[in-house]
Amino acid sequence: MLDLCAFPDTIHGDLPLIQTSLAGPSIAITILTLIICIYGALWLLRSSDEVAVDFIVEVPDQCNPSWSGKILDSPSLKIPGSSAIQCYCPANGRLLETVDSATPATIDRAIAKAREAQLDWAKTSFVERRKVLQSMLKYILDNQENISTAACLDSGKTRIDSSFGEILVTAEKLKWTILHGEKALKAERRPTSLLMSYKINEVRWEPLGVVAACFHNLLGPIISAIFAGNGIIVKGSEATAWSSTYFVNIVKGALQACGHSPDLVHAVVCWPTVAPYLTSHPEISHLTFIGSRNVARAVAASASKSLTPLCVELGGKDAAIVLDDVKNLGKVASILLRGVFQSSGQNCIGIERIIACPQTYSKLVSLLEPRVRSLRPGSILEDGDGVDVGAMISDATFDRLERLIDDAVQHGARCLAGGKRFNHYLHPHGHYFSPTLLVDVTADMMISQEETFAPIMVLMKAQDMDEAIQLANSTEFGLGASVFGDDTKALEKVTTQLTTGMVSVNDFAVYYAVQLPFGGVKGSGYGRFAGEEGLRSLCNTKAVCRDRFPRLISTAIPKPLNYPILSVARGWEMCQGIVELGYGETLGRQANGLWKLIQHSM
């Protein structure tokens, strides 16, 4: 602790009022020490109220390294003659489990339970909510291996991709919400006007009730929803139905360990025929949807039946522009490889197009070709260190991907690596697509306009920076983008002129790692999740206007405006006076307005 007695001159110089009024520096030091101790005690007390609580969640048997499931002859989510979902590992075709598809009755029960739990949860303090999030964070950090294994089994991704896709982004969202969530949701004062100067104006963000999310990362929307005081129903993909239960049980475990009802949060998995029952449900107060535009149109139509507000993120054709003045092209190449091939390209903010200016284009091709050729697909849980790129969640898009690549080659593009599905000799029942490098792509080729969502690196050449911007903006999408270069003005010009919801400068998708508002424009959807904007979108934004000095001044209707109106002429004159006093563009007009008020108030 700082010893103030060692600085008597400072005390004499900086605290004359304290010393004079209390007759001596020792009393001043005592008071200051007491204040520091009280503050420290309150801080420790608050910290203890928020300390993480340990809890146990049953880890699926399939996460055990010795587990070995049956390999399906023809891996498919559907089982003939059954409504159950057949969950399997897309990296090798091993059966994980069968999961019952939710029914309308199942959804009704989940919403009813969440609604009942939310009534009490809405009354909790931010301290109590942070404690739950702290407990979740600790569990995730303590159990990274199991969480990664579950993600790898259910999606076929690599451990590194599971860390970026499940663990890091969830830990970041938890940490940001713990540190900044309360500030985002605390009531905020707003400015007033001359006429309303006796009023205090504020905006409050209050819980909506039960919200829903059709989301790829289950824990992300849950974190925001419960911190905002809501209950939530999360609908995951049928393709990852098996891991959904484990991940949601982490939240339920944290809630229960902290003394709250685990019914606040529910995961439902269902076939597309049942999903409209959830998206049109009158008890759902807000819906976040991530998916394709075709499905989004159906979701929007369904939600409109109950006028449920929507946030929709519909993918993109994100461009990475590489300017000619890049200093370290090798470093940029590594970022581009991560941006394209992470999660086998199944990343809504993955780089779908690389647009390079003339002086960098050929160099970039030379750097990228050998590295793309050397990428090794496989199952990280079985093949060890010999895997760079995991499986794809399904082979349903493989025919379309091969057609897009063939069309590009027929129209002048060059395929320097990959270009077709990959038949893995160790995992013949896995879903693999060869890491692909396609160069000399032009804007009139289908692959430059359609989202691939696959491990396909597309290079396009621009004649200059202006054409690079034009090419980047030439699709129906507008989610994210990247720009690489050295000149600050050029980088700012590109950033400003890109028609997207997000831009990373000399990086890839970092806005997702710092909780900036996430979302796009044009065909990439509308609304935002993440950050302050996303957290507030899950609340009822309530405007409150109240008297500043309620016992001294409050609104009273003047006689000329009081019903019944005795004189329309006098009332009209008074209205003119009010408007001119409050909004006159000159002091003279305001003074004239005041005079009219005085005249007609008598």
Coordinates of C-alpha atoms in Angstrom, one line a residue:
M1 CA 0.0 0.0 0.0
L2 CA 1.2 3.5 -0.7
D3 CA 2.6 5.2 2.4
L4 CA 1.2 8.7 2.4
C5 CA 3.3 9.6 5.5
A6 CA 6.4 9.4 3.2
F7 CA 5.0 12.4 1.3
P8 CA 4.2 15.1 3.8
D9 CA 4.8 17.9 1.3
T10 CA 2.3 16.3 -1.1
I11 CA -0.3 16.1 1.6
H12 CA 0.3 19.7 2.7
G13 CA 0.1 20.9 -0.9
D14 CA -2.7 18.9 -2.3
L15 CA -5.0 18.5 0.7
P16 CA -5.1 21.9 2.4
L17 CA -8.9 21.8 3.0
I18 CA -8.8 18.4 4.6
Q19 CA -5.8 19.3 6.8
T20 CA -7.2 22.7 7.8
S21 CA -10.6 21.4 8.7
L22 CA -9.4 18.3 10.6
A23 CA -6.4 19.9 12.2
G24 CA -3.6 17.7 11.1
P25 CA -2.4 15.3 8.4
S26 CA -2.7 12.2 10.5
I27 CA -6.5 12.5 10.5
A28 CA -6.6 13.1 6.8
I29 CA -4.4 10.0 6.2
T30 CA -6.7 8.0 8.5
I31 CA -9.7 9.0 6.6
L32 CA -8.1 8.3 3.2
T33 CA -6.9 4.9 4.5
L34 CA -10.4 4.1 5.7
I35 CA -11.9 5.1 2.4
I36 CA -9.4 2.8 0.6
C37 CA -10.1 -0.1 2.9
I38 CA -13.9 0.3 2.6
Y39 CA -13.5 0.4 -1.2
G40 CA -11.3 -2.6 -1.2
A41 CA -13.7 -4.5 1.1
L42 CA -16.6 -3.7 -1.2
W43 CA -14.6 -4.8 -4.2
L44 CA -13.6 -8.1 -2.6
L45 CA -17.2 -8.6 -1.5
R46 CA -18.4 -8.0 -5.0
S47 CA -15.8 -10.3 -6.4
S48 CA -16.7 -13.1 -4.0
D49 CA -20.3 -12.8 -5.1
E50 CA -19.2 -13.4 -8.6
V51 CA -16.6 -16.1 -8.2
A52 CA -17.1 -19.1 -10.4
V53 CA -18.8 -22.2 -9.0
D54 CA -17.5 -25.7 -9.9
F55 CA -20.1 -28.1 -11.3
I56 CA -20.1 -31.4 -13.1
V57 CA -21.6 -32.2 -16.5
E58 CA -21.7 -35.8 -17.7
V59 CA -19.4 -36.1 -20.7
P60 CA -20.7 -38.3 -23.5
D61 CA -19.1 -41.7 -23.6
Q62 CA -18.2 -41.1 -27.3
C63 CA -15.6 -38.5 -26.1
N64 CA -13.6 -41.3 -24.5
P65 CA -10.5 -42.0 -26.6
S66 CA -11.3 -45.7 -26.6
W67 CA -14.7 -45.3 -28.0
S68 CA -15.3 -46.8 -31.5
G69 CA -18.8 -46.6 -33.0
K70 CA -20.3 -48.6 -35.8
I71 CA -19.4 -47.4 -39.3
L72 CA -22.6 -46.8 -41.3
D73 CA -22.6 -48.2 -44.8
S74 CA -24.4 -45.1 -46.2
P75 CA -24.2 -42.3 -43.6
S76 CA -27.3 -40.3 -43.5
L77 CA -29.3 -38.2 -40.9
K78 CA -32.5 -39.9 -42.0
I79 CA -33.5 -43.4 -40.9
P80 CA -36.1 -45.1 -43.2
G81 CA -39.4 -45.4 -41.5
S82 CA -38.4 -43.3 -38.5
S83 CA -38.6 -39.6 -37.5
A84 CA -35.4 -39.9 -35.3
I85 CA -32.2 -38.2 -36.4
Q86 CA -29.3 -40.5 -37.0
C87 CA -26.2 -38.6 -35.7
Y88 CA -22.9 -39.7 -37.1
C89 CA -19.3 -38.4 -37.5
P90 CA -18.8 -37.0 -41.0
A91 CA -15.1 -37.7 -40.8
N92 CA -15.5 -41.4 -40.8
G93 CA -19.2 -42.3 -40.9
R94 CA -19.3 -43.7 -37.3
L95 CA -22.7 -43.8 -35.7
L96 CA -22.8 -41.5 -32.6
E97 CA -26.4 -41.8 -31.5
T98 CA -30.0 -41.4 -32.6
V99 CA -31.8 -38.3 -31.3
D100 CA -35.6 -37.9 -31.3
S101 CA -36.8 -35.0 -33.4
A102 CA -38.8 -32.4 -31.5
T103 CA -42.5 -32.2 -32.0
P104 CA -44.9 -29.3 -31.6
A105 CA -45.8 -30.6 -28.1
T106 CA -42.1 -30.8 -27.2
I107 CA -41.6 -27.2 -28.3
D108 CA -44.6 -26.1 -26.3
R109 CA -43.3 -27.8 -23.2
A110 CA -39.8 -26.3 -23.6
I111 CA -41.2 -22.8 -24.1
A112 CA -43.6 -23.1 -21.1
K113 CA -40.7 -24.2 -18.8
A114 CA -38.4 -21.5 -20.0
R115 CA -41.1 -18.9 -19.5
E116 CA -41.8 -20.0 -16.0
A117 CA -38.1 -19.9 -15.1
Q118 CA -37.6 -16.6 -16.8
L119 CA -40.1 -14.8 -14.5
D120 CA -37.7 -15.3 -11.6
W121 CA -34.5 -14.9 -13.7
A122 CA -35.6 -11.5 -14.9
K123 CA -35.4 -10.3 -11.3
T124 CA -31.8 -11.3 -10.9
S125 CA -29.0 -8.7 -10.6
F126 CA -26.1 -8.4 -13.0
V127 CA -23.9 -9.7 -10.3
E128 CA -25.9 -13.0 -10.2
R129 CA -25.9 -13.3 -14.0
R130 CA -22.1 -12.7 -14.1
K131 CA -21.6 -15.5 -11.6
V132 CA -23.4 -17.9 -13.9
L133 CA -21.2 -16.8 -16.9
Q134 CA -18.0 -17.0 -14.7
S135 CA -19.0 -20.5 -13.8
M136 CA -19.5 -21.4 -17.5
L137 CA -16.2 -19.8 -18.5
K138 CA -14.3 -21.8 -15.9
Y139 CA -16.0 -25.0 -16.9
I140 CA -15.1 -24.4 -20.6
L141 CA -11.5 -23.6 -19.8
D142 CA -11.2 -26.7 -17.6
N143 CA -12.8 -29.0 -20.2
Q144 CA -11.4 -27.8 -23.5
E145 CA -10.4 -31.3 -24.5
N146 CA -13.8 -32.8 -24.1
I147 CA -15.6 -29.9 -25.8
S148 CA -13.2 -30.1 -28.7
T149 CA -13.7 -33.9 -29.0
A150 CA -17.4 -33.5 -29.0
A151 CA -17.2 -30.8 -31.8
C152 CA -14.8 -32.9 -33.8
L153 CA -17.0 -36.0 -33.6
D154 CA -20.2 -34.2 -34.5
S155 CA -18.8 -31.9 -37.3
G156 CA -15.7 -33.6 -38.5
K157 CA -13.5 -30.6 -37.9
T158 CA -10.0 -30.5 -36.6
R159 CA -9.0 -29.8 -33.0
I160 CA -7.5 -26.4 -34.0
D161 CA -10.7 -25.5 -35.9
S162 CA -12.8 -26.6 -32.9
S163 CA -10.7 -24.3 -30.7
F164 CA -11.4 -21.3 -33.0
G165 CA -15.0 -22.3 -33.8
E166 CA -16.3 -23.4 -30.4
I167 CA -13.9 -22.6 -27.5
L168 CA -12.2 -19.3 -28.3
V169 CA -15.3 -17.5 -29.6
T170 CA -17.4 -18.7 -26.6
A171 CA -14.7 -17.8 -24.1
E172 CA -14.5 -14.3 -25.8
K173 CA -18.2 -13.8 -25.7
L174 CA -18.4 -14.8 -22.0
K175 CA -15.5 -12.6 -21.0
W176 CA -16.8 -9.6 -23.0
T177 CA -20.3 -10.0 -21.5
I178 CA -18.8 -10.4 -18.0
L179 CA -16.7 -7.2 -18.4
H180 CA -19.0 -5.0 -20.5
G181 CA -22.5 -6.5 -20.5
E182 CA -23.8 -4.5 -17.6
K183 CA -22.6 -1.2 -19.1
A184 CA -24.4 -2.0 -22.3
L185 CA -27.7 -2.7 -20.5
K186 CA -27.7 0.0 -17.8
A187 CA -30.2 2.8 -18.2
E188 CA -28.8 5.6 -20.3
R189 CA -29.5 9.3 -20.0
R190 CA -30.5 11.1 -23.2
P191 CA -30.4 14.8 -23.9
T192 CA -33.5 17.0 -23.5
S193 CA -34.9 20.1 -25.2
L194 CA -35.5 23.6 -24.0
L195 CA -39.2 23.1 -23.7
M196 CA -38.6 19.8 -21.8
S197 CA -35.7 21.0 -19.7
Y198 CA -37.6 20.2 -16.6
K199 CA -37.6 16.5 -17.6
I200 CA -35.1 13.7 -17.3
N201 CA -35.0 11.4 -20.3
E202 CA -33.6 7.9 -20.2
V203 CA -33.6 4.6 -22.2
R204 CA -33.8 1.3 -20.4
W205 CA -33.2 -2.2 -21.8
E206 CA -35.4 -4.7 -20.2
P207 CA -35.9 -8.5 -20.7
L208 CA -38.2 -9.6 -23.5
G209 CA -39.2 -13.0 -22.1
V210 CA -38.3 -16.1 -24.0
V211 CA -36.3 -15.7 -27.2
A212 CA -35.2 -18.3 -29.8
A213 CA -32.2 -18.8 -32.0
C214 CA -31.5 -21.1 -35.0
F215 CA -27.8 -20.9 -34.6
H216 CA -24.6 -22.8 -35.5
N217 CA -22.8 -22.1 -32.2
L218 CA -25.4 -22.9 -29.5
L219 CA -23.6 -21.2 -26.6
G220 CA -23.2 -17.8 -28.3
P221 CA -26.9 -16.8 -28.4
I222 CA -27.5 -18.4 -25.0
I223 CA -24.9 -16.1 -23.3
S224 CA -26.5 -12.9 -24.7
A225 CA -30.0 -14.0 -24.0
I226 CA -29.6 -15.0 -20.4
F227 CA -27.5 -12.0 -19.5
A228 CA -30.2 -9.8 -20.9
G229 CA -32.6 -11.6 -18.5
N230 CA -34.3 -13.8 -21.0
G231 CA -35.0 -17.5 -21.3
I232 CA -34.0 -19.1 -24.6
I233 CA -34.9 -22.0 -26.9
V234 CA -32.0 -22.8 -29.2
K235 CA -32.6 -24.9 -32.4
G236 CA -29.4 -26.4 -33.6
S237 CA -28.7 -28.1 -36.9
E238 CA -29.9 -31.6 -37.3
A239 CA -26.3 -32.4 -38.4
T240 CA -25.0 -31.5 -35.0
A241 CA -27.9 -32.7 -32.9
W242 CA -25.8 -35.1 -30.9
S243 CA -23.4 -32.5 -29.4
S244 CA -26.2 -30.0 -28.7
T245 CA -27.3 -31.8 -25.6
Y246 CA -23.8 -31.7 -24.0
F247 CA -23.2 -28.1 -24.8
V248 CA -26.6 -26.9 -23.5
N249 CA -26.1 -29.0 -20.4
I250 CA -23.0 -26.9 -19.6
V251 CA -25.3 -23.9 -19.3
K252 CA -27.9 -25.8 -17.3
G253 CA -25.2 -27.0 -15.0
A254 CA -23.9 -23.5 -14.3
L255 CA -27.4 -22.2 -13.7
Q256 CA -28.2 -25.0 -11.2
A257 CA -24.9 -24.7 -9.5
C258 CA -25.6 -21.0 -8.9
G259 CA -29.1 -21.6 -7.5
H260 CA -31.2 -20.9 -10.6
S261 CA -33.6 -23.0 -12.6
P262 CA -31.9 -25.0 -15.5
D263 CA -35.3 -24.7 -17.3
L264 CA -34.3 -21.2 -18.4
V265 CA -32.5 -22.8 -21.4
H266 CA -33.6 -25.5 -23.8
A267 CA -32.2 -27.0 -27.0
V268 CA -34.6 -28.5 -29.6
V269 CA -33.6 -30.3 -32.7
C270 CA -36.2 -31.0 -35.4
W271 CA -36.7 -31.6 -39.0
P272 CA -37.5 -28.6 -41.3
T273 CA -41.2 -29.6 -41.4
V274 CA -41.5 -28.9 -37.6
A275 CA -39.3 -25.8 -37.4
P276 CA -42.1 -23.4 -38.5
Y277 CA -44.0 -24.3 -35.3
L278 CA -41.1 -22.7 -33.3
T279 CA -40.4 -19.7 -35.6
S280 CA -44.1 -18.7 -35.6
H281 CA -44.8 -19.4 -31.9
P282 CA -46.6 -16.5 -30.2
E283 CA -44.6 -17.0 -27.0
I284 CA -41.3 -16.3 -28.8
S285 CA -40.3 -12.6 -28.4
H286 CA -37.3 -12.5 -30.7
L287 CA -35.7 -14.8 -33.2
T288 CA -32.1 -15.0 -34.5
F289 CA -31.6 -17.0 -37.6
I290 CA -28.4 -18.1 -39.4
G291 CA -28.8 -20.0 -42.6
S292 CA -29.5 -19.7 -46.3
R293 CA -31.6 -17.0 -48.0
N294 CA -34.2 -19.5 -49.2
V295 CA -34.8 -20.8 -45.7
A296 CA -34.7 -17.2 -44.3
R297 CA -37.6 -16.2 -46.5
A298 CA -39.7 -19.1 -45.0
V299 CA -38.5 -18.2 -41.5
A300 CA -39.5 -14.5 -42.0
A301 CA -42.9 -15.5 -43.3
S302 CA -43.4 -17.8 -40.4
A303 CA -42.3 -15.2 -37.8
S304 CA -44.5 -12.6 -39.4
K305 CA -47.6 -14.6 -38.2
S306 CA -46.8 -13.5 -34.6
L307 CA -44.9 -10.3 -35.6
T308 CA -41.8 -11.7 -34.0
P309 CA -38.7 -9.5 -34.6
L310 CA -35.9 -11.1 -36.5
C311 CA -32.2 -10.9 -36.8
V312 CA -31.0 -12.9 -39.9
E313 CA -27.5 -13.6 -41.0
L314 CA -27.5 -15.3 -44.4
G315 CA -23.9 -16.0 -45.3
G316 CA -21.7 -14.1 -47.7
K317 CA -19.2 -14.1 -50.5
D318 CA -16.6 -12.3 -48.5
A319 CA -13.7 -10.8 -50.4
A320 CA -10.1 -10.3 -49.3
I321 CA -8.6 -7.5 -51.3
V322 CA -4.8 -7.6 -51.5
L323 CA -3.3 -4.2 -52.6
D324 CA 0.0 -3.8 -54.4
D325 CA 1.9 -2.2 -51.5
V326 CA 1.7 -5.2 -49.1
K327 CA 5.0 -5.4 -47.3
N328 CA 4.9 -9.0 -46.2
L329 CA 3.1 -11.1 -48.7
G330 CA 4.1 -14.4 -47.0
K331 CA 2.3 -13.4 -43.8
V332 CA -0.7 -12.3 -45.8
A333 CA -0.7 -15.7 -47.6
S334 CA -0.9 -17.5 -44.2
I335 CA -3.8 -15.4 -43.1
L336 CA -5.6 -16.1 -46.4
L337 CA -5.1 -19.8 -46.0
R338 CA -6.6 -19.7 -42.5
G339 CA -9.5 -17.6 -43.8
V340 CA -10.3 -20.0 -46.6
F341 CA -9.7 -23.4 -45.2
Q342 CA -10.6 -23.1 -41.5
S343 CA -13.4 -25.5 -40.7
S344 CA -13.0 -26.8 -44.3
G345 CA -14.4 -23.5 -45.5
Q346 CA -17.7 -24.0 -43.6
N347 CA -17.4 -20.6 -42.0
C348 CA -20.0 -17.9 -42.6
I349 CA -17.3 -15.3 -42.4
G350 CA -14.7 -17.3 -44.3
I351 CA -12.9 -15.8 -47.3
E352 CA -14.7 -16.8 -50.4
R353 CA -12.8 -14.6 -52.9
I354 CA -9.2 -13.2 -53.0
I355 CA -9.0 -10.2 -55.2
A356 CA -5.4 -9.2 -55.8
C357 CA -4.0 -6.2 -57.6
P358 CA -1.5 -6.7 -60.6
Q359 CA 1.8 -6.6 -58.8
T360 CA 0.8 -9.0 -56.1
Y361 CA -1.4 -11.4 -58.1
S362 CA 1.3 -13.7 -59.6
K363 CA 3.4 -13.7 -56.5
L364 CA 0.4 -14.7 -54.4
V365 CA -0.4 -17.6 -56.7
S366 CA 3.2 -18.8 -56.5
L367 CA 3.1 -18.7 -52.7
L368 CA -0.3 -20.3 -52.3
E369 CA -0.2 -23.1 -54.9
P370 CA 2.4 -25.4 -53.1
R371 CA 0.8 -24.8 -49.7
V372 CA -2.7 -25.7 -50.9
R373 CA -1.4 -28.8 -52.7
S374 CA 0.2 -29.9 -49.4
L375 CA -3.0 -29.7 -47.3
R376 CA -4.0 -33.0 -45.9
P377 CA -7.7 -33.9 -45.3
G378 CA -8.6 -36.4 -42.6
S379 CA -10.0 -37.3 -39.2
I380 CA -8.0 -35.5 -36.4
L381 CA -9.2 -38.0 -33.8
E382 CA -7.9 -41.0 -35.7
D383 CA -5.1 -39.7 -38.0
G384 CA -3.1 -37.7 -35.5
D385 CA -0.8 -35.0 -36.7
G386 CA -1.3 -35.9 -40.4
V387 CA -4.4 -33.7 -40.8
D388 CA -4.7 -30.0 -41.8
V389 CA -8.3 -29.9 -43.0
G390 CA -11.3 -31.8 -41.6
A391 CA -14.4 -33.3 -43.2
M392 CA -17.4 -31.4 -44.4
I393 CA -20.6 -31.7 -42.4
S394 CA -22.4 -33.4 -45.4
D395 CA -21.7 -34.4 -49.0
A396 CA -25.0 -32.9 -50.1
T397 CA -23.3 -30.0 -51.9
F398 CA -20.5 -31.9 -53.6
D399 CA -22.3 -32.2 -57.0
R400 CA -22.9 -28.4 -57.0
L401 CA -19.4 -27.6 -56.0
E402 CA -17.9 -29.7 -58.8
R403 CA -20.3 -28.1 -61.3
L404 CA -19.2 -24.6 -60.2
I405 CA -15.5 -25.5 -60.5
D406 CA -16.0 -27.2 -63.9
D407 CA -17.9 -24.1 -65.1
A408 CA -15.1 -21.8 -64.1
V409 CA -12.5 -23.9 -65.8
Q410 CA -14.6 -24.1 -69.0
H411 CA -14.7 -20.3 -69.0
G412 CA -10.9 -19.7 -68.5
A413 CA -10.1 -20.3 -64.9
R414 CA -7.2 -22.6 -63.9
C415 CA -7.6 -25.3 -61.2
L416 CA -4.1 -25.7 -59.7
A417 CA -5.1 -28.0 -56.9
G418 CA -8.1 -30.2 -55.9
G419 CA -11.3 -29.4 -57.7
K420 CA -13.4 -32.4 -56.7
R421 CA -14.5 -34.6 -53.8
F422 CA -11.8 -36.5 -52.0
N423 CA -12.1 -40.2 -51.4
H424 CA -10.1 -40.8 -48.3
Y425 CA -8.5 -44.2 -48.3
L426 CA -8.7 -44.5 -44.5
H427 CA -12.2 -43.1 -44.2
P428 CA -14.2 -44.1 -47.3
H429 CA -17.5 -43.2 -45.6
G430 CA -16.3 -39.7 -44.6
H431 CA -17.4 -36.5 -46.3
Y432 CA -14.3 -34.9 -47.8
F433 CA -13.7 -32.3 -50.5
S434 CA -10.2 -31.7 -51.8
P435 CA -8.6 -28.4 -50.8
T436 CA -8.9 -26.5 -54.0
L437 CA -7.1 -23.6 -55.6
L438 CA -8.9 -21.9 -58.5
V439 CA -7.1 -18.9 -60.2
D440 CA -7.9 -16.5 -63.0
V441 CA -11.5 -16.4 -61.9
T442 CA -13.6 -13.6 -63.3
A443 CA -16.8 -11.9 -62.2
D444 CA -19.0 -13.5 -64.8
M445 CA -18.2 -17.0 -63.5
M446 CA -20.9 -18.6 -61.3
I447 CA -18.3 -19.5 -58.6
S448 CA -17.5 -15.8 -58.1
Q449 CA -21.1 -15.0 -57.3
E450 CA -22.4 -18.1 -55.3
E451 CA -21.4 -18.9 -51.8
T452 CA -19.5 -22.2 -51.8
F453 CA -19.1 -22.8 -48.0
A454 CA -16.3 -25.2 -48.9
P455 CA -12.5 -25.6 -48.9
I456 CA -12.2 -23.7 -52.2
M457 CA -9.7 -20.8 -52.6
V458 CA -10.7 -18.5 -55.4
L459 CA -8.3 -15.9 -56.8
M460 CA -9.4 -13.0 -59.0
K461 CA -7.1 -10.3 -60.6
A462 CA -8.0 -6.6 -60.4
Q463 CA -6.3 -4.0 -62.6
D464 CA -6.2 -1.5 -59.8
M465 CA -7.7 -0.7 -56.4
D466 CA -10.9 0.8 -57.8
E467 CA -11.6 -2.4 -59.8
A468 CA -10.8 -4.5 -56.7
I469 CA -13.5 -2.6 -54.8
Q470 CA -16.0 -2.9 -57.7
L471 CA -15.4 -6.7 -57.9
A472 CA -15.7 -7.1 -54.1
N473 CA -19.1 -5.3 -54.3
S474 CA -20.3 -7.1 -57.4
T475 CA -22.2 -9.9 -55.6
E476 CA -25.7 -10.0 -54.0
F477 CA -24.0 -10.5 -50.6
G478 CA -22.5 -8.0 -48.1
L479 CA -21.4 -9.7 -44.9
G480 CA -17.7 -9.2 -44.3
A481 CA -14.5 -8.4 -46.1
S482 CA -10.8 -8.0 -45.6
V483 CA -8.2 -5.6 -47.1
F484 CA -4.5 -5.9 -46.9
G485 CA -2.0 -3.1 -47.7
D486 CA 0.4 -0.6 -46.2
D487 CA -0.9 2.9 -47.3
T488 CA -3.3 4.2 -44.6
K489 CA -5.3 6.3 -47.0
A490 CA -5.8 3.5 -49.5
L491 CA -6.9 1.1 -46.7
E492 CA -9.4 3.7 -45.5
K493 CA -10.7 4.2 -49.0
V494 CA -11.3 0.5 -49.5
T495 CA -12.9 0.1 -46.0
T496 CA -15.2 3.0 -46.7
Q497 CA -16.3 1.9 -50.1
L498 CA -16.9 -1.8 -49.4
T499 CA -20.7 -2.5 -49.1
T500 CA -20.5 -4.9 -46.2
G501 CA -21.5 -5.0 -42.6
M502 CA -17.9 -5.7 -41.3
V503 CA -14.3 -5.1 -42.5
S504 CA -11.0 -6.4 -41.1
V505 CA -8.0 -4.3 -42.1
N506 CA -4.8 -6.4 -42.5
D507 CA -6.5 -9.3 -40.9
F508 CA -9.3 -11.8 -41.3
A509 CA -12.7 -11.8 -39.4
V510 CA -11.2 -10.3 -36.2
Y511 CA -14.4 -8.3 -35.6
Y512 CA -15.9 -11.6 -34.5
A513 CA -13.2 -12.0 -31.8
V514 CA -13.7 -8.6 -30.2
Q515 CA -17.6 -8.7 -30.0
L516 CA -18.3 -6.0 -32.5
P517 CA -21.9 -6.0 -33.9
F518 CA -22.1 -8.9 -36.3
G519 CA -24.2 -8.9 -39.4
G520 CA -24.4 -7.8 -43.0
V521 CA -26.3 -5.9 -45.7
K522 CA -27.9 -6.8 -49.1
G523 CA -28.4 -10.5 -49.4
S524 CA -26.5 -11.3 -46.3
G525 CA -29.4 -10.3 -44.0
Y526 CA -30.3 -7.6 -41.5
G527 CA -30.0 -7.0 -37.8
R528 CA -27.0 -7.5 -35.6
F529 CA -25.9 -9.9 -32.9
A530 CA -22.8 -9.6 -30.6
G531 CA -21.5 -6.4 -29.0
E532 CA -23.7 -3.8 -27.4
E533 CA -26.0 -3.7 -30.3
G534 CA -26.6 -7.4 -30.3
L535 CA -27.2 -7.5 -26.5
R536 CA -29.6 -4.6 -26.7
S537 CA -31.5 -6.2 -29.6
L538 CA -32.6 -8.9 -27.2
C539 CA -34.3 -6.4 -24.9
N540 CA -37.4 -4.2 -24.8
T541 CA -36.0 -0.8 -25.4
K542 CA -38.1 1.4 -23.1
A543 CA -38.1 5.2 -23.3
V544 CA -38.8 6.9 -19.9
C545 CA -39.4 10.6 -19.4
R546 CA -40.0 11.9 -15.9
D547 CA -39.9 15.2 -14.0
R548 CA -36.5 16.5 -12.9
F549 CA -37.9 18.3 -9.9
P550 CA -41.3 16.7 -9.3
R551 CA -42.2 18.8 -6.3
L552 CA -41.3 22.0 -7.9
I553 CA -42.3 21.8 -11.6
S554 CA -44.4 19.5 -13.6
T555 CA -46.6 19.6 -16.7
A556 CA -49.8 21.6 -16.5
I557 CA -52.2 22.4 -19.4
P558 CA -52.5 26.2 -19.8
K559 CA -56.0 27.6 -20.0
P560 CA -56.0 28.5 -23.7
L561 CA -55.2 24.9 -24.5
N562 CA -57.4 23.2 -21.9
Y563 CA -60.5 21.3 -23.1
P564 CA -63.0 22.6 -23.9
I565 CA -61.2 25.3 -25.9
L566 CA -62.7 28.7 -25.0
S567 CA -60.9 30.6 -27.8
V568 CA -59.4 28.9 -30.8
A569 CA -57.5 32.2 -31.8
R570 CA -55.9 32.5 -28.4
G571 CA -55.0 28.8 -28.4
W572 CA -53.5 29.0 -31.8
E573 CA -51.4 32.1 -30.8
M574 CA -50.1 30.2 -27.8
C575 CA -49.2 27.2 -29.9
Q576 CA -47.2 29.5 -32.2
G577 CA -45.5 30.9 -29.1
I578 CA -44.5 27.5 -27.8
V579 CA -43.0 26.4 -31.1
E580 CA -41.1 29.6 -31.6
L581 CA -39.7 29.7 -28.1
G582 CA -38.6 26.0 -28.3
Y583 CA -37.3 25.9 -31.8
G584 CA -36.7 29.4 -33.1
E585 CA -33.6 29.7 -35.2
T586 CA -32.7 33.1 -33.7
L587 CA -32.9 34.7 -30.3
G588 CA -35.3 37.2 -31.7
R589 CA -37.8 34.6 -32.8
Q590 CA -37.4 32.8 -29.5
A591 CA -38.0 36.1 -27.6
N592 CA -41.1 36.7 -29.8
G593 CA -42.4 33.3 -28.9
L594 CA -41.9 33.9 -25.2
W595 CA -43.8 37.2 -25.5
K596 CA -46.8 35.4 -27.2
L597 CA -46.8 32.9 -24.3
I598 CA -46.8 35.7 -21.7
Q599 CA -49.6 37.5 -23.5
H600 CA -51.9 34.5 -23.8
S601 CA -51.2 33.1 -20.4
M602 CA -52.8 36.0 -18.6

